[in-house]
PDB file of C-alpha atoms in Angstrom:
ATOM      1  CA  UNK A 211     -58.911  41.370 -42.370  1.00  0.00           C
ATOM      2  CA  UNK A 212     -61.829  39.354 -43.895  1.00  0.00           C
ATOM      3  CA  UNK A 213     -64.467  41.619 -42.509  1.00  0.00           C
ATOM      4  CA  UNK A 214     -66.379  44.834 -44.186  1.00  0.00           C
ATOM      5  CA  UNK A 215     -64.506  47.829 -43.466  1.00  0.00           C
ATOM      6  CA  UNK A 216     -67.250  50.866 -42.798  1.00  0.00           C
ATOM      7  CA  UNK A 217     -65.328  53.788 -43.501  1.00  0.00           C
ATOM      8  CA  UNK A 218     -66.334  57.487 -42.487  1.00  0.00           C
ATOM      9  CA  UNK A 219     -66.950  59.420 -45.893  1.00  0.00           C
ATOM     10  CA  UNK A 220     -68.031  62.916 -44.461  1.00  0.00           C
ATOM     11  CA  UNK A 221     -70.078  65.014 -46.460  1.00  0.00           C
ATOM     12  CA  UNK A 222     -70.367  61.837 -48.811  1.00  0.00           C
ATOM     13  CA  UNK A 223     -72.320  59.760 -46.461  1.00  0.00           C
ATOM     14  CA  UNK A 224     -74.214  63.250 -45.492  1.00  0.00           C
ATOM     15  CA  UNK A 225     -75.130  64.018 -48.860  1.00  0.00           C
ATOM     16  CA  UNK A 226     -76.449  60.137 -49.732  1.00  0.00           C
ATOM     17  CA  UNK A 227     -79.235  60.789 -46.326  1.00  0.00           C
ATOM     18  CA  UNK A 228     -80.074  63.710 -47.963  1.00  0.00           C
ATOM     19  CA  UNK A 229     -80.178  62.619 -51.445  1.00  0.00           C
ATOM     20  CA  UNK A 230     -82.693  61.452 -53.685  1.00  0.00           C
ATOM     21  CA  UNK A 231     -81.358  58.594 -54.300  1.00  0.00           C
ATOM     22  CA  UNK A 232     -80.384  55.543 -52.497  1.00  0.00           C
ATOM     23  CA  UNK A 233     -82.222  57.352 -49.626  1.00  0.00           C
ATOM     24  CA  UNK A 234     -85.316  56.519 -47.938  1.00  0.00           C
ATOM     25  CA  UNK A 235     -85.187  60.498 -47.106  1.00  0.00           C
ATOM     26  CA  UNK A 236     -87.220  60.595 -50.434  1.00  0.00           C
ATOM     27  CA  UNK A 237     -89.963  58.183 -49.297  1.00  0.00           C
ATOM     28  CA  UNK A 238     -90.228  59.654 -46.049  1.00  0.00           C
ATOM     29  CA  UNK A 239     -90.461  63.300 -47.059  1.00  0.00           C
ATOM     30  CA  UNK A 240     -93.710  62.287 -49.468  1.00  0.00           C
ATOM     31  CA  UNK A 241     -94.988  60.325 -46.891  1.00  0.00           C
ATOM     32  CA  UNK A 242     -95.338  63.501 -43.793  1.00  0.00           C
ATOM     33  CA  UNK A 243     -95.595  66.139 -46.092  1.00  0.00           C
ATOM     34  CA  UNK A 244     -98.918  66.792 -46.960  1.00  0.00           C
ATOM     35  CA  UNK A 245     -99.888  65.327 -42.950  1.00  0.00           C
ATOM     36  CA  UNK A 246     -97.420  68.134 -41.751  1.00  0.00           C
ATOM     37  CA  UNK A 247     -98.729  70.921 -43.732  1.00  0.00           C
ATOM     38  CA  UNK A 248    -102.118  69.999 -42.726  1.00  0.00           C
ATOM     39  CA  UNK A 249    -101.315  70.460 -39.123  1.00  0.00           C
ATOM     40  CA  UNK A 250     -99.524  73.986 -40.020  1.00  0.00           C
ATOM     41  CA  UNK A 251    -102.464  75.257 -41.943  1.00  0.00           C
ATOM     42  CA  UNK A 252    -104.716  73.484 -39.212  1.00  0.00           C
ATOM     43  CA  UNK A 253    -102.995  75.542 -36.400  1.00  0.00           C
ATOM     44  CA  UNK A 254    -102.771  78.756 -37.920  1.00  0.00           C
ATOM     45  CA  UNK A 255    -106.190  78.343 -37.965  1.00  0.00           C
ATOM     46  CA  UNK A 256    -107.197  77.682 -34.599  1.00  0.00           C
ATOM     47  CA  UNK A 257    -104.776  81.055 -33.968  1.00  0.00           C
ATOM     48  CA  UNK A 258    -107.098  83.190 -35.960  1.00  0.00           C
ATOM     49  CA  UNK A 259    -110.089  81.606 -34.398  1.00  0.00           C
ATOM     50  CA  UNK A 260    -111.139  80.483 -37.648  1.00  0.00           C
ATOM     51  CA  UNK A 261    -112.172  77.179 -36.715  1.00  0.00           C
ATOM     52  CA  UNK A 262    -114.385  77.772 -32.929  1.00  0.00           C
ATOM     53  CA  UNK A 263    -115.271  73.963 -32.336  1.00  0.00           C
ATOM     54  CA  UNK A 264    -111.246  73.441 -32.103  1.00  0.00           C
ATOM     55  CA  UNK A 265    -111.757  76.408 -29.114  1.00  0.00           C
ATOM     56  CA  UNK A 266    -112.235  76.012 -25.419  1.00  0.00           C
ATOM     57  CA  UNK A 267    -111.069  74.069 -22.800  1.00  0.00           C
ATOM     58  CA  UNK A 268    -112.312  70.473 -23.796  1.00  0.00           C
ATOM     59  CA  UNK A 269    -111.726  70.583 -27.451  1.00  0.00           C
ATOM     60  CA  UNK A 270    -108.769  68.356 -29.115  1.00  0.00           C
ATOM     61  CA  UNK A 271    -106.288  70.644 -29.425  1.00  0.00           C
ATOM     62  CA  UNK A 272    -106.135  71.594 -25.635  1.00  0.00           C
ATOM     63  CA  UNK A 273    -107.163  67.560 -24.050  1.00  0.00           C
ATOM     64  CA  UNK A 274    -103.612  65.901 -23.832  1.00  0.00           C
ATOM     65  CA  UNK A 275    -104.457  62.484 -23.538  1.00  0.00           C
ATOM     66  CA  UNK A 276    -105.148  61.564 -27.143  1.00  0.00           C
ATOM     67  CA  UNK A 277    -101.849  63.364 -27.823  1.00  0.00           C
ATOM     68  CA  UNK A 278    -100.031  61.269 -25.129  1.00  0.00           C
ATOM     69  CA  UNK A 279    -101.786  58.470 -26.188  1.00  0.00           C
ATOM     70  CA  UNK A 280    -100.910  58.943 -29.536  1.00  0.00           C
ATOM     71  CA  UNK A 281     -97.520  59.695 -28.596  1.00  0.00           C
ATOM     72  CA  UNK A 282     -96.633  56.424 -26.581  1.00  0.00           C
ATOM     73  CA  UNK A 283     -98.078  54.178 -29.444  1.00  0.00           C
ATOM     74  CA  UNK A 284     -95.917  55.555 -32.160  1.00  0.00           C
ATOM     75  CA  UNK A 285     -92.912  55.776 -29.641  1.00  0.00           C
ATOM     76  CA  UNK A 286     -93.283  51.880 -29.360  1.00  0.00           C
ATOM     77  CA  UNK A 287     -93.518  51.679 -32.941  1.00  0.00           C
ATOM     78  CA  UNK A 288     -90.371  53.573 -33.620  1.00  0.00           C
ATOM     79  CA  UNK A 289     -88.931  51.483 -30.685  1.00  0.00           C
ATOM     80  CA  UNK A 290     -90.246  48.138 -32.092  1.00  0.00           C
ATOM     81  CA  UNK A 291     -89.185  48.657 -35.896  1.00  0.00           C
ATOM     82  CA  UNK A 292     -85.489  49.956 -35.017  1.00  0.00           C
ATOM     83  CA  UNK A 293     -85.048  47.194 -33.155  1.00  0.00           C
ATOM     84  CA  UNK A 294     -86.028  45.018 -36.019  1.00  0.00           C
ATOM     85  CA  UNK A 295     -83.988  46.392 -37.997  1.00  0.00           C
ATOM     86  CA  UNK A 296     -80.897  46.360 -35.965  1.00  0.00           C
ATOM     87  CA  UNK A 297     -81.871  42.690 -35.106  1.00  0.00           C
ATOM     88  CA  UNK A 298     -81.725  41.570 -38.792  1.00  0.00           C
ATOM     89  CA  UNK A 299     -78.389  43.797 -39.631  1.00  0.00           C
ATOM     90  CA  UNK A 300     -76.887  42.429 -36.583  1.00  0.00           C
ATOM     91  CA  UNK A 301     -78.202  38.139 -38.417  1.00  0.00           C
ATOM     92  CA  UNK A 302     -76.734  39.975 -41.498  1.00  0.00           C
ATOM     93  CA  UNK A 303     -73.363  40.842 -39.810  1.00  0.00           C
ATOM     94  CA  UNK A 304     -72.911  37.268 -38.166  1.00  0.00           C
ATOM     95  CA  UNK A 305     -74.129  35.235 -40.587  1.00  0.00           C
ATOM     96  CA  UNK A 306     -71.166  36.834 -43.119  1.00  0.00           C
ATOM     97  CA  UNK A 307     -68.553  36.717 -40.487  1.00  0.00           C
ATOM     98  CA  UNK A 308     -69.521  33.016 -39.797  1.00  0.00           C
ATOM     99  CA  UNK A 309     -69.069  32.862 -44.031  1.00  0.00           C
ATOM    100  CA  UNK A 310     -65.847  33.881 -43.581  1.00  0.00           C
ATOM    101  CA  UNK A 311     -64.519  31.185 -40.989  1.00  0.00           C
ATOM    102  CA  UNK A 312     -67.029  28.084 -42.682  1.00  0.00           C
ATOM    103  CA  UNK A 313     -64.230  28.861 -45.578  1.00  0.00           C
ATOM    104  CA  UNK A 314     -61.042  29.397 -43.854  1.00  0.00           C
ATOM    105  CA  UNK A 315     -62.060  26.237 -41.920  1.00  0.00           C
ATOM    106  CA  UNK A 316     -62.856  24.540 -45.160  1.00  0.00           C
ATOM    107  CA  UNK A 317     -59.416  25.768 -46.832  1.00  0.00           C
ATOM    108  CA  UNK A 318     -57.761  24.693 -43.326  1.00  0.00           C
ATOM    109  CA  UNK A 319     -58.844  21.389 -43.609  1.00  0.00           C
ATOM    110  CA  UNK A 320     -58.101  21.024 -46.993  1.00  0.00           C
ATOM    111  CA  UNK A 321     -54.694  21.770 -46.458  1.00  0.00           C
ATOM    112  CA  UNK A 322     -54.251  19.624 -43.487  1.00  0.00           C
ATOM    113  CA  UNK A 323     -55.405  16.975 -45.434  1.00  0.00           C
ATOM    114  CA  UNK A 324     -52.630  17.660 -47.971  1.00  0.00           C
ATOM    115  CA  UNK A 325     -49.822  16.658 -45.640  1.00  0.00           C
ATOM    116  CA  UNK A 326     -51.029  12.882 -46.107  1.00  0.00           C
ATOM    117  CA  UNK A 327     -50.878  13.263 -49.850  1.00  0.00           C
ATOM    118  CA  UNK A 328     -48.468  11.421 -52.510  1.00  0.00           C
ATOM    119  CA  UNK A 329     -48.025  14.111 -54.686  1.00  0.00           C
ATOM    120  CA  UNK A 330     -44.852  15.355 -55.162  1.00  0.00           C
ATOM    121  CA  UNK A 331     -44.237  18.241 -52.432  1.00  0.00           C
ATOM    122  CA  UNK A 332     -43.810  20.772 -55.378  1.00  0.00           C
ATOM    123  CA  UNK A 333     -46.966  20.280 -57.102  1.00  0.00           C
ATOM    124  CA  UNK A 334     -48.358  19.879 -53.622  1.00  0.00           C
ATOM    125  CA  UNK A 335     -47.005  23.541 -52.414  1.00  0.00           C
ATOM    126  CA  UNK A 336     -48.484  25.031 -55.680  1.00  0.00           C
ATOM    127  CA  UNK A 337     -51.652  23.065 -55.026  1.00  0.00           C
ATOM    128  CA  UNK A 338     -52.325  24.727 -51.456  1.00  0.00           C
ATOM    129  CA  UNK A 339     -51.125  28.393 -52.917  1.00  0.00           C
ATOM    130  CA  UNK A 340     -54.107  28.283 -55.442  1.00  0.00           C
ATOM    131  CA  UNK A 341     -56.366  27.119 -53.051  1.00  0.00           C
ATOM    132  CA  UNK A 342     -55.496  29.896 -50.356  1.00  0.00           C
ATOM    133  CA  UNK A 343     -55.894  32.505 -53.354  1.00  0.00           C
ATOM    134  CA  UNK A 344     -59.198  31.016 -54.316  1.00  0.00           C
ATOM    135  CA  UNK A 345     -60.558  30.958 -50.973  1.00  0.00           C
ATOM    136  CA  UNK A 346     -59.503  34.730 -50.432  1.00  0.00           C
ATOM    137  CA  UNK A 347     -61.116  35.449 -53.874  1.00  0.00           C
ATOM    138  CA  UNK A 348     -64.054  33.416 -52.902  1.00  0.00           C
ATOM    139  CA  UNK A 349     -64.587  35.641 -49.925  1.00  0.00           C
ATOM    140  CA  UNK A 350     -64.073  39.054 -51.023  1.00  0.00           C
ATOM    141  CA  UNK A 351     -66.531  38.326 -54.452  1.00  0.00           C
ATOM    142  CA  UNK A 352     -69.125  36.392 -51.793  1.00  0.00           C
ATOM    143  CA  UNK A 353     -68.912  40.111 -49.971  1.00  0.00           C
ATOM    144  CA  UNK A 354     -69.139  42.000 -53.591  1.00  0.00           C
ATOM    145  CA  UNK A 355     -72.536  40.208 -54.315  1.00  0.00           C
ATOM    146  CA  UNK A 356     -74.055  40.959 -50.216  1.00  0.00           C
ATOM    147  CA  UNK A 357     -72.627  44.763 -50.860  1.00  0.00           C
ATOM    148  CA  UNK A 358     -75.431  46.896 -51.605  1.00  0.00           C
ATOM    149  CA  UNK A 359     -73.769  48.590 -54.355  1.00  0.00           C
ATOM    150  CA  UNK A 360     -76.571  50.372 -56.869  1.00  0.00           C
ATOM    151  CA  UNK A 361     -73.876  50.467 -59.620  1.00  0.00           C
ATOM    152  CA  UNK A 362     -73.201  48.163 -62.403  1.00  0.00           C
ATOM    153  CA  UNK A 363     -69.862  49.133 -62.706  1.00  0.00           C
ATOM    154  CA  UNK A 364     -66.935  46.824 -61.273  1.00  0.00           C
ATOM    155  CA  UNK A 365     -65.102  50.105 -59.811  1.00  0.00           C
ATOM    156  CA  UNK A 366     -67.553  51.229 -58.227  1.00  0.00           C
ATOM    157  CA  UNK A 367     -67.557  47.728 -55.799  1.00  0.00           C
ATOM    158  CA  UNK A 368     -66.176  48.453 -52.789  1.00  0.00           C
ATOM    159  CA  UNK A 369     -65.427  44.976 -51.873  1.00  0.00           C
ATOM    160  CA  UNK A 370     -63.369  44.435 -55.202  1.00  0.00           C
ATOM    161  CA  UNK A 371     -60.851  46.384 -53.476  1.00  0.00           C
ATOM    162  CA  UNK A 372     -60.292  44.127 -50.385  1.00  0.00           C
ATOM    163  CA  UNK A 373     -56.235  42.933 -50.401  1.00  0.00           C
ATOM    164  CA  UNK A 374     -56.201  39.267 -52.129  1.00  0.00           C
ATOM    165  CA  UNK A 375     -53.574  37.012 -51.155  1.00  0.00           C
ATOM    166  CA  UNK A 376     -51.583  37.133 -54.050  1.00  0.00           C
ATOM    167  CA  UNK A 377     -53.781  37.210 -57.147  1.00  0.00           C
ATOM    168  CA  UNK A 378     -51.130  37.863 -59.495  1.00  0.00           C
ATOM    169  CA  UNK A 379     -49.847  34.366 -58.621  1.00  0.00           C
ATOM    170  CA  UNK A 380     -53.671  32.812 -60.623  1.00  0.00           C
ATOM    171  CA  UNK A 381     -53.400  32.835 -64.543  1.00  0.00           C
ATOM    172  CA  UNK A 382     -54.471  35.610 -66.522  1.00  0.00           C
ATOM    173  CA  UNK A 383     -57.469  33.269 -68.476  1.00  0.00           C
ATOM    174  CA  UNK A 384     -58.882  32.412 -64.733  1.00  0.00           C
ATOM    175  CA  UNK A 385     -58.890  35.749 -63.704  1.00  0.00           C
ATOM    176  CA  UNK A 386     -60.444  37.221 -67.016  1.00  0.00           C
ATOM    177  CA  UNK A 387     -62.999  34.441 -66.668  1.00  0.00           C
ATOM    178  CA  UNK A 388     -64.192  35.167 -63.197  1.00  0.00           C
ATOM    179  CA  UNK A 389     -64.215  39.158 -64.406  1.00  0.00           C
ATOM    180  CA  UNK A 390     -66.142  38.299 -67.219  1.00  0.00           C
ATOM    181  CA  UNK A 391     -68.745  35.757 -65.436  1.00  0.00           C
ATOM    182  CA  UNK A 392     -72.021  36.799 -63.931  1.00  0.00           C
ATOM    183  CA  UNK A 393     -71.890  34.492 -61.521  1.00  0.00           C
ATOM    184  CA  UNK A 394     -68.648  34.917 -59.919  1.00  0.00           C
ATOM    185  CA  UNK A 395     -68.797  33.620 -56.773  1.00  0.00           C
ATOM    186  CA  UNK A 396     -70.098  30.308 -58.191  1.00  0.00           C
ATOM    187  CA  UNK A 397     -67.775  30.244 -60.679  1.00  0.00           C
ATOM    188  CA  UNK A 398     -64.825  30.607 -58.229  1.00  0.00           C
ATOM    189  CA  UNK A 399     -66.288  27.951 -55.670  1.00  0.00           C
TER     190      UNK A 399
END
C-alpha cells in the first residue's frame, strides 16, 4: 500500500504521552500546575475556615453559575480546538493520499504514452521499470520528509522502510546519491 501505516506500539506510544519529550504532556503540566495547586491550597482553606468571605451561602465557592458558566465556555473551547485539529489532520491525511494518486496518475500516463514510442521495445521496457521504481521512491521519500520524525538518523525514518518496487533493479551511484542528498525528494523528481 502507498498509505502511512499507524501501527499500535503499546507501552511505546504510552510512554511518548507521558514523556518529556515529543509530548505536549510537558507543556501542559507547567501550564495547570501552579492554577491547580492554587485551588488545593485555596480549598483546604475554606475547610479550615481560614478564609470567612469564601463562607456562607452567597459566596463563590457555593453560587454555581459562574462555575457552570465557566464550565460551558471552556467545554466549547475544548470542543472548538479538537475539532480544529482533527479538521487539519483529516486536510493533512487527504491531501497526501491525493499525492499519492497525482503520481501514480502521472507515472500511468507516462507509460501509456510509451506504447506510441519508436524506441526499441527493450530499451522501452527498461525505460518504464525505472520510472515505476522512481515513482515508488518518489512517494515513500515525499512521506519521509511529511513524517514527523525528531531524529536525524535515516533508521530511525519510519517511512524509509515502506516496500519499494524493486530498488535493487536502480544503480548503486543513484541510490548513494539520493542517500547522500538533502533534498531527496527533489532530487528523485
Amino acid at each position: 500500500t502507498m498509505g502511512a501505516r499507524y501501527q499500535n506500539r503499546g507501552r511505546r506510544s504510552c510512554g511518548r504521552l507521558l514523556g518529556w519529550r515529543g509530548s505536549v504532556f510537558c507543556t501542559a503540566l507547567r501550564v495547570a500546575l501552579f492554577p491547580s495547586l492554587f485551588c488545593a491550597l485555596l480549598r483546604i482553606m475554606v475547610n479550615a475556615e481560614v478564609l470567612p468571605a469564601f463562607e456562607g451561602r452567597n459566596s463563590i465557592v457555593t453560587d454555581t453559575t459562574a462555575w457552570s458558566g465557566f464550565a460551558a465556555l471552556l467545554g466549547f473551547l475544548i470542543v472548538f480546538r479538537t475539532s480544529q485539529a482533527y479538521s487539519r489532520f483529516h486536510d493533512g491525511v487527504t491531501h497526501v493520499h491525493t499525492m499519492g494518486a497525482e503520481w501514480f496518475d502521472a507515472c500511468a500516463g507516462v507509460i501509456a504514452f510509451c506504447k506510441m514510442s519508436s524506441a526499441s521495445p527493450k530499451s522501452t521496457m527498461e525505460f518504464q521499470h525505472t520510472l515505476i521504481r522512481l515513482f515508488s521512491m518518489l512517494h515513500a521519500l515525499a512521506l519521509a520528509e511529511v513524517e514527523d520524525c525528531q531524529s536525524d538518523e535515516i533508521n530511525h525514518v519510519n517511512a524509509f522502510k515502506y516496500e519499494l518496487v524493486d530498488v535493487e533493479g536502480l544503480d548503486l551511484d543513484s541510490l548513494q546519491a539520493v542517500k547522500d542528498s538533502c533534498s531527496k525528494v527533489e532530487l528523485v523528481y
